[in-house]
mmCIF file of C-alpha atoms in Angstrom:
data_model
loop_
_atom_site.group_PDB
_atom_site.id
_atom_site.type_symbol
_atom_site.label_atom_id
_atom_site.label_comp_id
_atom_site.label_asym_id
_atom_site.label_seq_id
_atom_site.Cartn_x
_atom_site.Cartn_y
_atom_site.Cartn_z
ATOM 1 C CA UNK A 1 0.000 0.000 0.000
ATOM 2 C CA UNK A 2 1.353 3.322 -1.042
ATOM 3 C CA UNK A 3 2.167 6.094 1.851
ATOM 4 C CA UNK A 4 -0.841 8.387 0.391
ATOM 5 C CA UNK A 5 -3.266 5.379 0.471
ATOM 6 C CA UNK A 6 -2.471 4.290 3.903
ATOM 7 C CA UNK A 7 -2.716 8.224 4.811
ATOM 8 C CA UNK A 8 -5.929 8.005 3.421
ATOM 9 C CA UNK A 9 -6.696 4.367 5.541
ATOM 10 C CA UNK A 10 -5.636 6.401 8.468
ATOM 11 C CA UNK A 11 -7.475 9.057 8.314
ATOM 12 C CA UNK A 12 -10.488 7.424 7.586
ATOM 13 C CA UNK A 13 -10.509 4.984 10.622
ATOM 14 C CA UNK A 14 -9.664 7.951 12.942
ATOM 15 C CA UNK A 15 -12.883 9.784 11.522
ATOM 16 C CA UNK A 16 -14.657 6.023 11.887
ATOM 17 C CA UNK A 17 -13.556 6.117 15.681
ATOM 18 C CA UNK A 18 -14.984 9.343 16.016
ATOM 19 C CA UNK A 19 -17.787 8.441 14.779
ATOM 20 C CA UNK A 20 -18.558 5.571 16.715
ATOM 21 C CA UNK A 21 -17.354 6.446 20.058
ATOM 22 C CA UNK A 22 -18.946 10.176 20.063
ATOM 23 C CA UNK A 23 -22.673 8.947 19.818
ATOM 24 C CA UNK A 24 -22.297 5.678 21.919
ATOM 25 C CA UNK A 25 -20.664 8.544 24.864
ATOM 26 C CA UNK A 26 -23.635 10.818 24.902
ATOM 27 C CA UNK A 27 -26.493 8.156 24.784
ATOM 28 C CA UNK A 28 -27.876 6.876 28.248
ATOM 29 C CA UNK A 29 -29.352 2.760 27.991
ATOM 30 C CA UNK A 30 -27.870 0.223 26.159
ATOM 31 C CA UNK A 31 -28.641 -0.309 22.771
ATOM 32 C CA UNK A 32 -27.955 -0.646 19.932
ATOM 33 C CA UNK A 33 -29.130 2.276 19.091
ATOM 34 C CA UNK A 34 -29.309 3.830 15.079
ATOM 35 C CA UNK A 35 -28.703 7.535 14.499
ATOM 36 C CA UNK A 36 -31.569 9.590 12.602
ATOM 37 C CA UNK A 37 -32.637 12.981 11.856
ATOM 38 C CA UNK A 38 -35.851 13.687 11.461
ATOM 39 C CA UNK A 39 -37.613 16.647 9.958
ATOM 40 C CA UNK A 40 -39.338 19.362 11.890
ATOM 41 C CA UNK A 41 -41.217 22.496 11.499
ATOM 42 C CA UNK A 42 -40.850 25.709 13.643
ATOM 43 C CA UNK A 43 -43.778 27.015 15.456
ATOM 44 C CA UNK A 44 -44.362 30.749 16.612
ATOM 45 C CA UNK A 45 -46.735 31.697 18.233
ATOM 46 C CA UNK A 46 -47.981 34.771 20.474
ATOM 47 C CA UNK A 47 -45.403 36.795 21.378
ATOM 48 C CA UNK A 48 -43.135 33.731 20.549
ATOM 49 C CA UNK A 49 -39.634 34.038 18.473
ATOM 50 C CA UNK A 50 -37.451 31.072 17.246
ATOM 51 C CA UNK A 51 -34.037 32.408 16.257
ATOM 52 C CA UNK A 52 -32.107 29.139 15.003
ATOM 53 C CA UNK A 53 -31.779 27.531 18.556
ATOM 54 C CA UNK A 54 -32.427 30.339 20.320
ATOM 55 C CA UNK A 55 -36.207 30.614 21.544
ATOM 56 C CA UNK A 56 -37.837 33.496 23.200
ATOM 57 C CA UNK A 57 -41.394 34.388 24.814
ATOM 58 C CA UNK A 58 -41.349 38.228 24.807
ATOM 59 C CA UNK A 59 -43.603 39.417 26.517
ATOM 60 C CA UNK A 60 -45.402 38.619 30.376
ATOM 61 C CA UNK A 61 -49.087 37.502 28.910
ATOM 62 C CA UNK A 62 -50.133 34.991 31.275
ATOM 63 C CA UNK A 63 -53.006 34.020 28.744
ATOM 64 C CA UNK A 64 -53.024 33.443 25.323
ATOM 65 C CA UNK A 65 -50.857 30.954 23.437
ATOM 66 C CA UNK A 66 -47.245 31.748 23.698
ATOM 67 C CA UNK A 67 -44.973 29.640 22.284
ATOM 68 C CA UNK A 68 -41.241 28.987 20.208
ATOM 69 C CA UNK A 69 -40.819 25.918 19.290
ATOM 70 C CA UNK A 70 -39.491 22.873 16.875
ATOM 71 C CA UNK A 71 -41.931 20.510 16.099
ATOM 72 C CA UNK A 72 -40.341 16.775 14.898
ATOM 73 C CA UNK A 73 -41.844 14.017 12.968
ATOM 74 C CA UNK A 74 -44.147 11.677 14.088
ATOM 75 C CA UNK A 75 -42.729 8.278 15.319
ATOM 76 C CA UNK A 76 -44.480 5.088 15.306
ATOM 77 C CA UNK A 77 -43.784 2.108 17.627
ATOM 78 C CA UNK A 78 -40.416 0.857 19.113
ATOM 79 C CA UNK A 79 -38.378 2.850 20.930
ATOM 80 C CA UNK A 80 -37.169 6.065 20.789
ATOM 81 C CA UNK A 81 -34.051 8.025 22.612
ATOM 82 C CA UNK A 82 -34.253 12.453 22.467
ATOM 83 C CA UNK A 83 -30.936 14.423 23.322
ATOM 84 C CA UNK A 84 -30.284 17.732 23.972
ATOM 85 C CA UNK A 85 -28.706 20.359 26.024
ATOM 86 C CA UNK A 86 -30.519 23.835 27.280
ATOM 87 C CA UNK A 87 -29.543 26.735 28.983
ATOM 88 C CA UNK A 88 -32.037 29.760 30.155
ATOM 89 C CA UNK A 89 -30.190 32.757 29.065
ATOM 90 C CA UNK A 90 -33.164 34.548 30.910
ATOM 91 C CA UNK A 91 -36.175 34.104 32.854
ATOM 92 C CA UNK A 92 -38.091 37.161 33.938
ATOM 93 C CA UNK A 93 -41.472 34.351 34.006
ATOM 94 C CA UNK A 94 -42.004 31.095 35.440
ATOM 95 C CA UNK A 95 -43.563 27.883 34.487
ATOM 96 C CA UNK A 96 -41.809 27.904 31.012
ATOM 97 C CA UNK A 97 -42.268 24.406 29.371
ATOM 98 C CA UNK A 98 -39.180 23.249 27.467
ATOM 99 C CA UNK A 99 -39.601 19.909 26.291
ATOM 100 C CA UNK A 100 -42.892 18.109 24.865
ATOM 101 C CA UNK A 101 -43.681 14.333 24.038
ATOM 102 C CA UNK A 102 -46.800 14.799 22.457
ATOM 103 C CA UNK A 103 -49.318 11.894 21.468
ATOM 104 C CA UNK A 104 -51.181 11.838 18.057
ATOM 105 C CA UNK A 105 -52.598 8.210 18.272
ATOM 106 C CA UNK A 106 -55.048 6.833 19.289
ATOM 107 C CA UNK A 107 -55.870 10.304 21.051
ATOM 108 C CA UNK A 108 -54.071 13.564 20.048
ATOM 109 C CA UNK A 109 -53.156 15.982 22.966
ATOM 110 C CA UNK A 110 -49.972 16.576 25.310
ATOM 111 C CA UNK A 111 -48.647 13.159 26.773
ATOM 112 C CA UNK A 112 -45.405 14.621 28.707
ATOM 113 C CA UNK A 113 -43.662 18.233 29.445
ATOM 114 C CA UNK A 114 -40.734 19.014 31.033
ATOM 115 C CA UNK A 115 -41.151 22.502 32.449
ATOM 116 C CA UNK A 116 -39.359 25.054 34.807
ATOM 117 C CA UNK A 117 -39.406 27.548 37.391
ATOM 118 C CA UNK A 118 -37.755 30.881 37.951
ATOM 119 C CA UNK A 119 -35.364 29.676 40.652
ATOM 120 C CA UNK A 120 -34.378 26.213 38.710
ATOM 121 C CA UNK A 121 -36.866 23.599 39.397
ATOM 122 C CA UNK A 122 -37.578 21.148 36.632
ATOM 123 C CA UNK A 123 -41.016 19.690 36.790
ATOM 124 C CA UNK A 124 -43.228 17.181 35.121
ATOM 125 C CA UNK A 125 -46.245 19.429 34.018
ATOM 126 C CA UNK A 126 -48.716 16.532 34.623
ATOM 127 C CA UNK A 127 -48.501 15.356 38.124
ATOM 128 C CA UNK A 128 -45.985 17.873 39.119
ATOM 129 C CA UNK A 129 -43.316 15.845 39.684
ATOM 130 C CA UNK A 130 -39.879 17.303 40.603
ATOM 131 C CA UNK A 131 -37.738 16.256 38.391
ATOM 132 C CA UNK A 132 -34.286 17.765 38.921
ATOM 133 C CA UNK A 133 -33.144 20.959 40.543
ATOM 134 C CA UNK A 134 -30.064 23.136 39.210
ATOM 135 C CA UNK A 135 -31.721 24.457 36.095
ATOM 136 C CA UNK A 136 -31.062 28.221 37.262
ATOM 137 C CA UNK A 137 -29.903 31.032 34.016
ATOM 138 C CA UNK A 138 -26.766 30.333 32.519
ATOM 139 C CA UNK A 139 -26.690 26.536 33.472
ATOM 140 C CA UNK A 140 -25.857 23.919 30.775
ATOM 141 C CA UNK A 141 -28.522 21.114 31.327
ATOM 142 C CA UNK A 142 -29.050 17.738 29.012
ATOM 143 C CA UNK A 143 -31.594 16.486 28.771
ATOM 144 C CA UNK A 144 -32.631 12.604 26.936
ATOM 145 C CA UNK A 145 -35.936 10.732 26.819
ATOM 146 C CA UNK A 146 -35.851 7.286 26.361
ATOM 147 C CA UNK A 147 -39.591 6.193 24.486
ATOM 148 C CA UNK A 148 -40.551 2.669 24.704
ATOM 149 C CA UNK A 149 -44.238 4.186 22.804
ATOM 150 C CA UNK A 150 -46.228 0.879 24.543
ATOM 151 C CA UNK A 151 -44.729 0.961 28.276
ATOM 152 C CA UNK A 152 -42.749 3.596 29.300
ATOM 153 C CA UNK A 153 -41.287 7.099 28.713
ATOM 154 C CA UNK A 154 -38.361 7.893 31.066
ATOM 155 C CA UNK A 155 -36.268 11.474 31.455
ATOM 156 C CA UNK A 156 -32.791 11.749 32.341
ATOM 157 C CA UNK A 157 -30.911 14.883 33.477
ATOM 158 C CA UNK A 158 -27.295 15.294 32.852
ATOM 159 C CA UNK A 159 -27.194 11.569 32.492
ATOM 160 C CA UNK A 160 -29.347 10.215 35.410
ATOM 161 C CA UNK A 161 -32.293 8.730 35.529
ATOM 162 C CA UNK A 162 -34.820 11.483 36.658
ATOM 163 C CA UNK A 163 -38.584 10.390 36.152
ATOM 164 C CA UNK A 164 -40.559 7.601 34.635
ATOM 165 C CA UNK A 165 -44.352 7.687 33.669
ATOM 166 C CA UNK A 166 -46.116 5.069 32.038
ATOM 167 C CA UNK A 167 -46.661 5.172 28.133
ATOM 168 C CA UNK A 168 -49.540 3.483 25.802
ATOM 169 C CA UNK A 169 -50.593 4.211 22.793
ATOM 170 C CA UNK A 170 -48.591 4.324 18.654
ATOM 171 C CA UNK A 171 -48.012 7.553 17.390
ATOM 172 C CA UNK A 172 -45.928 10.502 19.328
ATOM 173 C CA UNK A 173 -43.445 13.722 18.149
ATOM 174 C CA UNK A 174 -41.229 15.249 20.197
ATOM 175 C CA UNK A 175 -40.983 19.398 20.714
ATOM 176 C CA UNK A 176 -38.908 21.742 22.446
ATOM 177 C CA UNK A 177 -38.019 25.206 23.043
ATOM 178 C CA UNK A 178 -39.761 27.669 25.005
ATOM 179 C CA UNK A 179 -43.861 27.313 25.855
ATOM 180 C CA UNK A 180 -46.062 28.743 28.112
ATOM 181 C CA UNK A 181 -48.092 26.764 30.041
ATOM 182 C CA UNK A 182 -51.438 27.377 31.380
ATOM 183 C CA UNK A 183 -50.071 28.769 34.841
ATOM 184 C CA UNK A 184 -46.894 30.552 33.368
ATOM 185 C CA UNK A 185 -45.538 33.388 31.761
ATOM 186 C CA UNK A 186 -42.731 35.235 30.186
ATOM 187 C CA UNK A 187 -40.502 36.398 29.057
ATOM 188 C CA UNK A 188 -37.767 33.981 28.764
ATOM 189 C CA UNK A 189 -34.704 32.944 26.192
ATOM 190 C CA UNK A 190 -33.860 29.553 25.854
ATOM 191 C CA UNK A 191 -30.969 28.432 23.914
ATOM 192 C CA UNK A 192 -30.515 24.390 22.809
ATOM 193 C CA UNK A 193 -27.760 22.397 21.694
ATOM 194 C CA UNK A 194 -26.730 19.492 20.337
ATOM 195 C CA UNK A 195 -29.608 17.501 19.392
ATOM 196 C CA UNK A 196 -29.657 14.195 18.306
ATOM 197 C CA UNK A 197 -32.001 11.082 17.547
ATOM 198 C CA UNK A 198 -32.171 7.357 17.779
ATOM 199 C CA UNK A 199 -33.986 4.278 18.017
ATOM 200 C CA UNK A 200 -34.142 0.742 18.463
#
């Protein structure tokens, strides 16, 4: 083998190794898991702004729909893994949802939401459920959902398990950004990063 072809060899299992170990490092559960990306649209709403990855609620309404967000493809069946990091840039509201698991079959409507509160608690929307603590401005926080659609949806934070609620039904998308809920308000900035996709 010439020196330029086994450059090229070398290089190219380096950038394999890369490759392989980067994902396997940032996913919680074992697998094996398979890499996608799947489309999404970007919803603004309200006083709502998506900039990129930056999402903002402008303006204090504490009625009304209010809402930046990216809104995935539906899934169907299996199971499904969600990463990404977050950090509130600001938070002059509370009660700022920041990720959704929605369900579209066999009845549409919200399934799971990941919300906070000025002063850093993360909380399941339905139930209430603390789910970490930390999340305060300028924080770095990641965030995965594992999806088994048929039994069980569990959250991790920064790479612990964090909640578990029970999951039935076929069809589900996943959403994030920066949401009102019914007993919050704005304004808030939200930046994400690094989002990625499986399933198994």
């Amino acid at each position: 083998m010439s020196k330029r072809l086994r450059g090229v060899a070398g290089i190219a299992l380096a950038t394999g190794l890369l490759v392989s170990v980067s994902p396997a490092q940032a996913q919680v559960e074992t697998g094996p898991w398979t890499s996608y990306s799947p489309s999404f649209t970007v919803q603004e709403r309200g006083c709502g702004n998506v900039s990129n990855l930056t999402f903002q609620l402008t303006c204090s309404t504490a009625s009304g729909d209010q809402r930046a967000e990216r809104r995935y493809a539906t899934y169907t069946g299996g199971t499904r893994q969600f990463e990404g990091s977050f950090r509130i840039t600001s938070l002059g509201g509370t009660r700022i949802s920041l990720k959704q698991t929605f369900r579209e079959a066999p009845t549409a409507g919200p399934f799971w939401m990941l919300a906070v509160e000025r002063g850093g608690r993360l909380y399941a929307v339905h139930g209430g459920d603390t789910i970490a603590t930390g999340a305060t401005v300028g924080t770095t926080v990641r965030v995965n959902t594992v999806h088994n659609t048929a039994t069980e949806h569990r959250t991790y934070i920064n790479g612990s398990r964090a909640h578990t609620y029970a999951s039935s039904g076929t069809s589900f998308y996943d959403k994030f950004g920066a949401y009102r809920t019914s007993s919050g308000q704005g304004p808030a900035t939200v930046t994400w990063s690094n989002i990625r996709f499986w399933r198994k």
